[in-house]
Short mmCIF file of C-alpha atoms in Angstrom, two decimals:
data_model
loop_
_atom_site.label_atom_id
_atom_site.label_comp_id
_atom_site.label_asym_id
_atom_site.label_seq_id
_atom_site.Cartn_x
_atom_site.Cartn_y
_atom_site.Cartn_z
CA MET A 24 5.48 41.73 11.43
CA THR A 25 5.71 45.31 12.38
CA SER A 26 4.05 47.31 14.96
CA ASN A 27 1.37 48.55 12.49
CA GLU A 28 0.40 44.45 11.47
CA SER A 29 0.73 43.68 15.50
CA SER A 30 -1.43 46.45 16.10
CA SER A 31 -4.05 45.63 13.48
CA PHE A 32 -3.85 42.44 14.27
CA GLN A 33 -4.15 43.18 17.89
CA GLY A 34 -7.76 44.62 17.38
CA PHE A 35 -8.78 42.00 15.50
CA TYR A 36 -7.59 39.82 18.16
CA ARG A 37 -10.25 41.99 20.89
CA ASN A 38 -13.14 41.86 18.36
CA LEU A 39 -13.06 37.80 18.03
CA HIS A 40 -12.59 37.46 21.82
CA THR A 41 -16.31 37.38 22.78
CA PRO A 42 -17.67 35.21 20.09
CA ALA A 43 -13.87 32.59 21.16
CA VAL A 44 -15.29 33.01 24.57
CA LEU A 45 -18.59 31.47 23.32
CA ILE A 46 -17.88 29.47 20.89
CA GLY A 47 -15.50 27.54 23.39
CA ALA A 48 -17.88 27.46 26.11
CA GLY A 49 -20.57 25.33 24.00
CA PHE A 50 -17.75 23.41 23.45
CA VAL A 51 -16.56 23.30 27.19
CA LEU A 52 -20.13 22.42 28.30
CA VAL A 53 -20.50 19.41 25.68
CA ALA A 54 -16.86 17.99 27.20
CA LEU A 55 -18.69 18.60 30.33
CA LEU A 56 -21.13 16.84 30.12
CA ILE A 57 -20.34 14.05 28.37
CA SER A 58 -17.45 12.62 30.68
CA LEU A 59 -18.90 13.67 34.28
CA TRP A 60 -22.23 11.39 33.19
CA LEU A 61 -19.06 8.73 31.77
CA ILE A 62 -17.43 8.78 35.66
CA LEU A 63 -21.14 9.49 37.15
CA GLN A 64 -22.07 5.63 35.89
CA HIS A 65 -18.70 4.27 36.30
CA LEU A 66 -18.65 5.10 40.34
CA ARG A 67 -22.46 3.37 40.11
CA SER A 68 -21.20 0.55 38.56
CA TYR A 69 -17.63 0.01 40.69
CA ARG A 70 -17.73 -3.21 40.31
CA ASN A 71 -13.38 -3.25 39.82
CA PRO A 72 -11.80 -0.77 41.52
CA SER A 73 -8.53 -2.22 40.69
CA GLU A 74 -8.94 -0.64 36.99
CA GLN A 75 -12.30 1.46 36.90
CA LYS A 76 -9.82 3.45 39.92
CA TRP A 77 -7.22 4.54 37.19
CA ILE A 78 -10.07 4.88 33.93
CA ILE A 79 -12.20 7.28 36.13
CA ALA A 80 -8.75 9.40 36.60
CA VAL A 81 -8.12 9.19 33.26
CA LEU A 82 -11.80 10.97 31.97
CA PHE A 83 -10.75 13.03 34.82
CA MET A 84 -8.66 14.58 32.34
CA VAL A 85 -11.09 16.57 29.62
CA PRO A 86 -12.94 18.45 33.08
CA VAL A 87 -9.69 19.05 33.71
CA TYR A 88 -8.13 21.09 31.05
CA ALA A 89 -11.53 22.35 29.85
CA SER A 90 -12.41 24.11 33.05
CA GLU A 91 -8.95 25.42 33.25
CA SER A 92 -9.18 26.43 29.19
CA ILE A 93 -12.49 28.16 29.82
CA ILE A 94 -11.05 30.76 31.88
CA SER A 95 -7.66 31.22 30.11
CA LEU A 96 -9.10 32.24 28.07
CA TRP A 97 -12.17 34.01 29.31
CA HIS A 98 -8.98 35.69 30.95
CA SER A 99 -5.59 35.47 30.61
CA GLU A 100 -4.10 36.96 34.24
CA PHE A 101 -5.39 32.77 34.67
CA SER A 102 -4.08 31.47 32.48
CA LEU A 103 -0.67 30.62 34.65
CA ALA A 104 -2.48 29.10 37.26
CA CYS A 105 -4.23 27.70 34.83
CA ASP A 106 -1.15 25.51 33.15
CA ILE A 107 0.32 24.47 36.60
CA LEU A 108 -3.24 22.94 37.58
CA ARG A 109 -3.36 21.64 33.63
CA ASN A 110 0.44 20.45 33.30
CA CYS A 111 -0.10 18.52 37.16
CA TYR A 112 -2.62 16.63 36.60
CA GLU A 113 -1.74 15.22 32.95
CA ALA A 114 1.07 14.09 34.56
CA PHE A 115 -1.25 12.19 36.79
CA ALA A 116 -2.98 11.17 34.16
CA LEU A 117 0.00 9.66 32.11
CA TYR A 118 0.87 7.56 35.41
CA ALA A 119 -3.16 6.11 35.71
CA PHE A 120 -3.11 5.36 32.52
CA GLY A 121 0.20 3.37 33.15
CA ARG A 122 -1.24 1.54 36.41
CA TYR A 123 -4.75 0.64 34.02
CA LEU A 124 -2.71 -1.04 32.30
CA VAL A 125 -0.41 -3.28 34.54
CA ALA A 126 -4.03 -3.67 36.43
CA CYS A 127 -5.29 -4.97 33.71
CA LEU A 128 -2.90 -7.87 33.44
CA GLY A 129 -4.01 -8.94 36.63
CA GLY A 130 -2.04 -6.16 39.49
CA GLU A 131 2.24 -6.11 39.12
CA ARG A 132 2.95 -8.98 39.88
CA GLN A 133 1.15 -11.28 37.07
CA VAL A 134 3.19 -8.74 35.06
CA VAL A 135 6.67 -9.23 36.06
CA GLY A 136 5.58 -13.04 36.10
CA LEU A 137 5.32 -12.07 32.48
CA LEU A 138 8.07 -10.35 31.76
CA GLU A 139 10.09 -12.71 33.24
CA LYS A 140 8.78 -15.28 31.38
CA GLU A 141 9.51 -13.36 27.84
CA ARG A 142 13.22 -13.07 28.80
CA MET A 143 13.35 -16.87 29.85
CA GLU A 144 11.89 -17.59 25.40
CA GLU A 145 15.10 -14.66 25.25
CA LEU A 146 17.42 -16.63 26.86
CA SER A 147 16.27 -20.08 25.43
CA GLU A 148 17.07 -18.16 21.89
CA GLN A 149 20.32 -17.20 23.13
CA LEU A 150 22.08 -20.43 23.73
CA LEU A 151 21.14 -21.66 19.90
CA GLU A 152 23.50 -17.84 19.30
CA SER A 153 26.79 -18.17 18.53
CA GLN A 154 28.92 -17.80 22.03
CA GLU A 155 29.26 -13.88 20.33
CA LYS A 156 26.41 -12.74 20.32
CA ALA A 157 24.91 -14.08 23.28
CA LYS A 158 28.21 -11.40 24.34
CA TYR A 159 27.10 -9.04 22.48
CA ARG A 160 23.72 -9.23 23.42
CA ASN A 161 24.94 -9.25 26.92
CA ARG A 162 24.20 -5.35 27.76
CA SER A 163 23.98 -3.40 30.20
CA ARG A 164 20.12 -2.49 32.03
CA LEU A 165 20.43 0.47 30.50
CA GLY A 166 21.87 -0.97 27.19
CA ASP A 167 19.14 -3.55 27.18
CA PHE A 168 15.80 -0.64 27.79
CA PHE A 169 16.76 0.98 24.59
CA CYS A 170 17.42 -1.99 22.33
CA ASP A 171 15.58 -5.13 23.09
CA PRO A 172 13.05 -4.62 26.23
CA ASN A 173 11.49 -8.64 26.31
CA ALA A 174 15.84 -9.39 27.68
CA LEU A 175 15.20 -7.48 30.47
CA GLY A 176 12.00 -9.94 32.46
CA LYS A 177 11.41 -7.62 36.07
CA SER A 178 13.96 -4.95 35.83
CA LEU A 179 12.42 -2.98 32.13
CA TYR A 180 8.41 -3.32 34.60
CA THR A 181 10.90 -1.46 37.13
CA ILE A 182 13.03 0.40 34.17
CA ILE A 183 8.79 1.26 33.31
CA LYS A 184 7.14 2.56 36.47
CA PHE A 185 9.81 4.62 37.19
CA GLY A 186 10.28 6.36 33.75
CA LEU A 187 6.51 6.95 34.13
CA VAL A 188 7.09 8.12 38.44
CA GLN A 189 9.82 10.64 37.14
CA TYR A 190 7.60 12.41 34.67
CA MET A 191 4.61 12.92 36.88
CA ILE A 192 7.46 14.48 39.50
CA LEU A 193 8.89 16.61 37.35
CA LYS A 194 5.92 18.01 35.48
CA THR A 195 5.01 18.78 38.90
CA LEU A 196 8.56 20.76 40.29
CA CYS A 197 8.48 22.25 36.61
CA ALA A 198 5.36 24.06 36.44
CA PHE A 199 5.90 25.16 40.29
CA LEU A 200 9.37 26.16 39.33
CA ALA A 201 7.70 28.14 36.19
CA PHE A 202 5.02 29.98 38.20
CA ILE A 203 8.46 30.96 40.82
CA LEU A 204 10.15 32.85 38.24
CA GLU A 205 7.22 33.94 36.51
CA LEU A 206 6.48 35.50 39.83
CA PHE A 207 10.65 37.07 38.71
CA GLY A 208 9.62 37.98 35.94
CA ALA A 209 12.06 35.48 34.72
CA TYR A 210 9.74 32.68 33.66
CA GLY A 211 9.50 34.81 29.75
CA ASP A 212 6.80 31.93 28.64
CA GLY A 213 7.25 31.46 24.74
CA GLU A 214 10.34 33.17 24.31
CA PHE A 215 13.56 31.27 23.52
CA LYS A 216 16.06 33.31 25.77
CA TRP A 217 19.20 32.60 27.64
CA ASN A 218 18.38 34.94 29.86
CA TYR A 219 15.01 33.37 30.95
CA GLY A 220 13.39 30.17 32.64
CA TYR A 221 11.01 29.09 30.03
CA PRO A 222 13.44 27.09 27.04
CA TYR A 223 15.65 25.29 30.03
CA ILE A 224 11.93 24.23 31.63
CA ALA A 225 10.50 23.48 28.20
CA LEU A 226 13.36 20.95 27.20
CA VAL A 227 13.60 18.83 30.29
CA ILE A 228 9.74 18.88 30.09
CA ASN A 229 10.61 17.64 26.16
CA PHE A 230 12.96 15.13 28.12
CA SER A 231 11.08 13.47 30.71
CA GLN A 232 8.23 13.93 28.65
CA THR A 233 9.26 11.87 25.98
CA TRP A 234 11.31 8.94 28.43
CA ALA A 235 7.92 9.35 29.51
CA LEU A 236 5.66 8.58 25.97
CA TYR A 237 9.03 5.92 24.92
CA CYS A 238 8.28 3.45 28.34
CA LEU A 239 4.68 3.21 27.78
CA VAL A 240 5.34 2.71 23.75
CA LYS A 241 7.14 -0.25 25.14
CA PHE A 242 5.31 -1.79 27.63
CA TYR A 243 2.32 -1.28 25.56
CA ASN A 244 4.60 -3.48 22.72
CA ALA A 245 5.09 -5.93 25.22
CA THR A 246 1.70 -6.76 26.24
CA HIS A 247 0.24 -5.72 23.83
CA GLU A 248 -0.78 -9.82 23.03
CA ARG A 249 -2.69 -10.31 26.75
CA LEU A 250 -4.35 -6.77 25.92
CA GLN A 251 -6.85 -8.04 22.80
CA ALA A 252 -9.27 -8.22 24.80
CA ILE A 253 -9.98 -4.38 25.99
CA ARG A 254 -8.68 -3.07 22.76
CA PRO A 255 -5.75 -0.76 24.06
CA LEU A 256 -4.13 0.59 20.98
CA ALA A 257 -7.66 2.71 21.26
CA LYS A 258 -7.18 3.55 24.26
CA PHE A 259 -4.24 4.98 23.60
CA ILE A 260 -4.30 7.08 20.50
CA SER A 261 -7.28 8.58 22.58
CA PHE A 262 -5.07 9.31 25.21
CA LYS A 263 -1.65 9.88 23.67
CA ALA A 264 -3.76 12.41 21.69
CA ILE A 265 -4.90 14.53 25.02
CA VAL A 266 -1.31 14.22 27.15
CA PHE A 267 1.00 14.08 24.42
CA ALA A 268 -0.53 16.53 20.92
CA THR A 269 -1.57 19.38 22.71
CA TRP A 270 1.68 19.74 24.10
CA TRP A 271 3.00 19.58 20.59
CA GLN A 272 0.59 21.43 19.74
CA GLY A 273 1.79 24.64 21.80
CA ILE A 274 5.14 24.75 21.24
CA GLY A 275 4.18 24.40 17.50
CA ILE A 276 1.74 27.67 18.14
CA THR A 277 4.67 29.51 20.41
CA ILE A 278 7.67 28.34 16.96
CA ILE A 279 4.62 30.17 14.65
CA CYS A 280 4.52 33.31 16.81
CA HIS A 281 8.26 33.78 16.92
CA THR A 282 8.43 33.37 13.53
CA GLY A 283 6.56 36.89 12.90
CA LEU A 284 3.55 35.38 11.51
CA LEU A 285 1.82 35.60 14.24
CA PRO A 286 1.99 38.25 17.09
CA LYS A 287 4.88 37.39 20.41
CA GLU A 288 2.57 39.06 22.91
CA GLY A 289 1.29 35.99 25.42
CA LYS A 290 -2.02 36.58 25.69
CA VAL A 291 -2.38 35.98 21.42
CA GLN A 292 0.06 32.09 22.59
CA ASN A 293 -2.41 31.24 25.28
CA GLY A 294 -5.88 32.55 24.05
CA ILE A 295 -5.18 30.35 20.66
CA GLN A 296 -3.35 27.58 22.59
CA ASP A 297 -7.44 27.78 24.32
CA PHE A 298 -9.71 27.98 22.37
CA LEU A 299 -8.50 25.25 20.77
CA ILE A 300 -7.98 23.11 23.58
CA CYS A 301 -12.22 23.62 24.21
CA ILE A 302 -12.61 21.83 20.55
CA GLU A 303 -10.80 18.81 21.27
CA MET A 304 -12.19 18.33 24.78
CA ALA A 305 -15.13 18.52 23.05
CA ILE A 306 -13.87 15.78 20.53
CA ALA A 307 -11.60 13.25 23.33
CA ALA A 308 -15.19 13.39 25.59
CA ILE A 309 -16.73 11.26 22.71
CA ALA A 310 -13.87 9.35 22.08
CA HIS A 311 -13.40 8.71 25.77
CA ALA A 312 -17.66 7.18 25.50
CA PHE A 313 -17.09 5.00 23.08
CA VAL A 314 -12.96 3.14 24.57
CA PHE A 315 -12.83 3.85 27.83
CA GLY A 316 -17.05 3.03 27.96
CA VAL A 317 -18.92 0.93 31.03
CA GLU A 318 -20.60 -1.72 29.73
CA PRO A 319 -17.72 -3.76 30.50
CA TYR A 320 -18.04 -3.81 33.88
CA GLN A 321 -21.88 -3.48 34.79
CA HIS A 322 -22.84 -7.04 34.23
CA ILE A 323 -18.93 -8.60 35.79
CA PRO A 324 -18.99 -10.11 40.04
CA VAL A 325 -17.02 -8.00 41.73
CA HIS A 326 -13.59 -8.62 41.69
CA ASP A 327 -12.70 -6.74 44.94
CA ARG A 328 -13.43 -9.10 48.31
CA GLU A 329 -11.97 -6.65 50.26
CA HIS A 330 -14.60 -4.21 49.85
CA GLU A 331 -17.53 -6.84 49.46
CA GLU A 332 -20.35 -6.36 53.12
CA VAL A 333 -21.64 -9.52 53.77
CA THR A 334 -24.58 -9.93 56.40
CA ARG A 335 -26.25 -12.51 57.45
CA GLU A 336 -29.67 -12.79 58.81
CA GLU A 337 -31.88 -15.63 60.80
CA SER A 338 -35.59 -15.85 60.63
CA LYS A 339 -37.38 -19.61 63.12
CA MET A 340 -41.34 -18.92 62.15
CA GLU A 341 -43.49 -22.21 63.44
CA VAL A 342 -45.98 -23.98 61.05
CA THR A 343 -48.25 -26.47 60.79
CA VAL A 344 -47.86 -29.29 58.34
CA ASP A 345 -50.52 -30.55 56.28
CA VAL A 346 -51.00 -34.19 56.20
CA HIS A 347 -53.74 -36.10 55.08
CA ASP A 348 -54.99 -36.94 58.06
CA GLU A 349 -55.97 -33.65 60.17
CA SER A 350 -55.96 -35.34 62.91
CA ASP A 351 -51.74 -36.35 62.71
CA ALA A 352 -51.45 -32.50 61.93
CA VAL A 353 -48.38 -31.69 63.42
CA PRO A 354 -46.73 -28.64 64.04
CA ALA A 355 -42.82 -27.69 63.15
CA THR A 356 -40.44 -24.86 62.57
CA VAL A 357 -38.95 -23.31 59.73
CA GLU A 358 -35.67 -21.84 59.95
CA GLN A 359 -35.19 -19.68 56.83
CA LYS A 360 -31.52 -18.27 56.13
CA GLU A 361 -30.76 -14.48 54.02
CA THR A 362 -27.58 -13.99 53.16
CA ASN A 363 -26.93 -10.03 51.37
CA VAL A 364 -23.29 -9.23 49.13
CA LYS A 365 -22.82 -4.79 49.18
CA THR A 366 -20.65 -4.45 46.31
CA PRO A 367 -18.36 -1.16 46.02
CA GLY A 368 -20.66 -0.37 43.20
CA THR A 369 -23.49 0.05 45.15
CA SER A 370 -22.56 3.20 47.34
CA ILE A 371 -20.94 6.55 45.21
CA ARG A 372 -19.55 7.98 48.14
CA GLU A 373 -17.61 4.22 48.81
CA SER A 374 -16.56 4.59 45.19
CA VAL A 375 -15.46 8.19 45.06
CA GLU A 376 -13.28 7.10 48.91
CA ASP A 377 -11.68 4.77 47.20
CA VAL A 378 -10.27 6.32 44.29
CA VAL A 379 -8.81 9.43 46.23
CA LEU A 380 -7.53 7.61 48.95
CA GLY A 381 -6.57 3.90 46.87
CA GLY A 382 -5.79 5.68 44.18
CA GLY A 383 -3.17 8.69 46.72
CA HIS A 384 -1.66 5.25 47.95
CA HIS A 385 -0.40 4.10 45.46
CA VAL A 386 0.88 7.98 44.26
CA VAL A 387 2.69 8.30 47.00
CA LYS A 388 3.78 4.91 47.62
CA ASP A 389 5.66 4.94 43.96
CA VAL A 390 6.79 8.82 44.60
CA ALA A 391 8.76 7.70 47.27
CA LEU A 392 10.33 4.42 45.75
CA THR A 393 11.12 6.27 42.60
CA ILE A 394 12.97 9.05 44.55
CA SER A 395 15.27 6.69 46.59
CA GLN A 396 16.35 5.56 43.34
CA ALA A 397 16.95 8.38 42.07
CA MET A 398 18.77 9.08 45.22
CA GLU A 399 20.76 5.80 45.05
CA PRO A 400 23.62 6.59 42.00
CA VAL A 401 23.31 10.53 43.44
CA GLU A 402 24.88 9.19 47.29
CA LYS A 403 27.28 6.61 45.68
CA GLY A 404 28.56 9.70 43.17
CA VAL A 405 28.66 11.75 46.05
CA GLY A 406 30.33 9.78 48.01
CA LYS A 407 33.10 8.61 45.20
CA ILE A 408 34.06 11.85 44.65
CA GLN A 409 33.55 12.93 48.92
CA GLU A 410 37.21 9.55 48.73
CA THR A 411 38.28 11.43 45.66
CA PHE A 412 39.23 14.48 47.64
CA HIS A 413 40.28 12.04 50.97
CA HIS A 414 43.06 10.97 49.14
CA VAL A 415 44.30 14.25 47.36
CA SER A 416 44.49 15.82 50.40
CA LEU A 417 46.50 13.27 51.70
CA LYS A 418 49.98 13.55 51.42
CA PRO A 419 52.22 10.62 49.26
CA GLY A 420 53.79 9.08 52.56
CA ASP A 421 50.16 8.93 54.11
CA LYS A 422 48.08 7.37 51.65
CA LYS A 423 47.29 3.31 52.10
CA GLU A 424 44.17 1.63 51.28
CA PRO A 425 41.08 1.51 53.58
CA ASP A 426 41.43 -1.93 55.55
CA VAL A 427 37.60 -2.41 54.95
CA GLU A 428 35.84 -2.25 52.01
CA VAL A 429 31.28 -2.07 52.15
CA GLU A 430 29.15 -3.12 49.55
CA GLU A 431 25.31 -3.15 49.59
CA HIS A 432 23.53 -4.13 47.12
CA VAL A 433 19.43 -2.98 46.67
CA THR A 434 17.00 -5.64 45.38
CA GLU A 435 13.11 -4.95 44.77
CA ASN A 436 10.58 -7.28 45.17
CA VAL A 437 6.78 -6.56 43.95
CA VAL A 438 4.82 -8.19 46.44
CA ASP A 439 0.82 -8.95 45.52
CA ASN A 440 -1.34 -8.98 49.36
CA GLY A 441 -3.57 -11.65 47.48
CA GLU A 442 -6.93 -10.31 45.85
CA ALA A 443 -6.67 -6.88 46.93
CA VAL A 444 -5.08 -4.62 44.62
CA ALA A 445 -2.87 -3.01 47.12
CA VAL A 446 1.79 -3.73 46.29
CA ASP A 447 3.92 -4.02 49.08
CA ALA A 448 7.66 -2.33 48.00
CA GLU A 449 9.76 -5.29 49.60
CA VAL A 450 13.85 -4.13 50.40
CA GLU A 451 16.38 -6.34 50.34
CA VAL A 452 19.90 -4.69 51.22
CA GLU A 453 22.83 -7.01 51.07
CA THR A 454 25.46 -6.41 52.94
CA ARG A 455 29.02 -7.01 52.47
CA VAL A 456 32.17 -6.09 54.85
CA LYS A 457 35.42 -7.02 53.41
CA ASP A 458 38.55 -6.73 56.00
CA LYS A 459 41.95 -6.50 54.05
CA SER A 460 44.01 -7.08 56.83
CA ASP A 461 43.23 -10.49 57.15
CA GLY A 462 41.05 -11.48 53.79
CA GLY A 463 38.22 -12.08 55.97
CA GLU A 464 34.87 -11.29 54.19
CA SER A 465 31.52 -11.31 55.76
CA THR A 466 28.27 -10.45 54.44
CA GLU A 467 24.57 -9.28 56.53
CA ARG A 468 21.30 -9.16 54.82
CA LEU A 469 19.21 -7.16 55.77
CA LYS A 470 15.26 -6.82 54.32
CA SER A 471 12.36 -4.39 54.83
CA LYS A 472 8.88 -3.31 53.80
CA GLU A 473 7.72 -0.65 52.88
#
């Protein structure tokens, strides 16, 4: 695009900016009214906290996306801060959607039991196959995940949860890294140049997002038959359209601008993206009203007994019992007992507290567990490197095999606390110490709860 064409387009863009803001604001108003009304209905009918806390987190995507898009469209200088907010919440919403599917299946323990059952069925089928085929199908955990996840059982759930949480972590870190690079003029939004941070951050986010989506699809394929009651396909499509379509839409606009069909100025790219998101959020809000409706939760008993408050009142009164002969009338004491059960849905304040505090507890715990799982192979690799350098630094005559070898195996056990939604991660560490001098071996097991 030549300089004259670019300047003429800039003038055309300035003339359309005010109408675009007004039109976008109208769609944003529709999106906010529908979404906030739907969220309020869930808070008023908060009878299944294990599911509804994550539904509310997913529904809140529309207000977040719509608000930041209209602000960024109105004042382009706020676009970077709005993008950080949107990216952080987008990653959390993906995690919340996965948690919602797990809650619909009865919790982590039930999901692990379901996947273990399918794994045992797969193993039974393998016994009927030839030994060569059975040997071929006995692959590593990562290979099983990409080829046949149903054979993994409990390991499948561990990998799926890791894939969802890693996206939440990396997306947030990349958002703040982009902000820091922008302050130093090294981000280059929309510029595919090696001396800018944009292409590298986009590559990391694209890989992480694809991995998370793949995990979500695999989990859906393994459990969709048991999720038919909640219409999982409609929910999956409506959620995927917001999280992933907006991302690829932004990439497409960047490529179009990079080819010269539109100016490369970041203000133009962000303005087009923000205007489209304003329209799309109104459509998404209408779709959410149908796929995440509150009707299934309005007439069901409370599922979370932890939040019930039971009060009992007793009263006694003296009455006269009438008989045929009034002279035989005798006084009697009647004892009256009344039991009141206060459900979580009776107070919006309590519902909000459970959404924020209960959901935050799960997020912090899963993030800490995922970081520890990610650091485990790194620590092993660093140990191997240090051991290699140590052997290299030794003289040939000084090299000898160590007398003691220590091996640790960490196993995560998913434990549900009764009917409560909270899930504890019980970690069992098995330490084996081998003494090569006398050929002895000792084993020590340690258990800890997070």
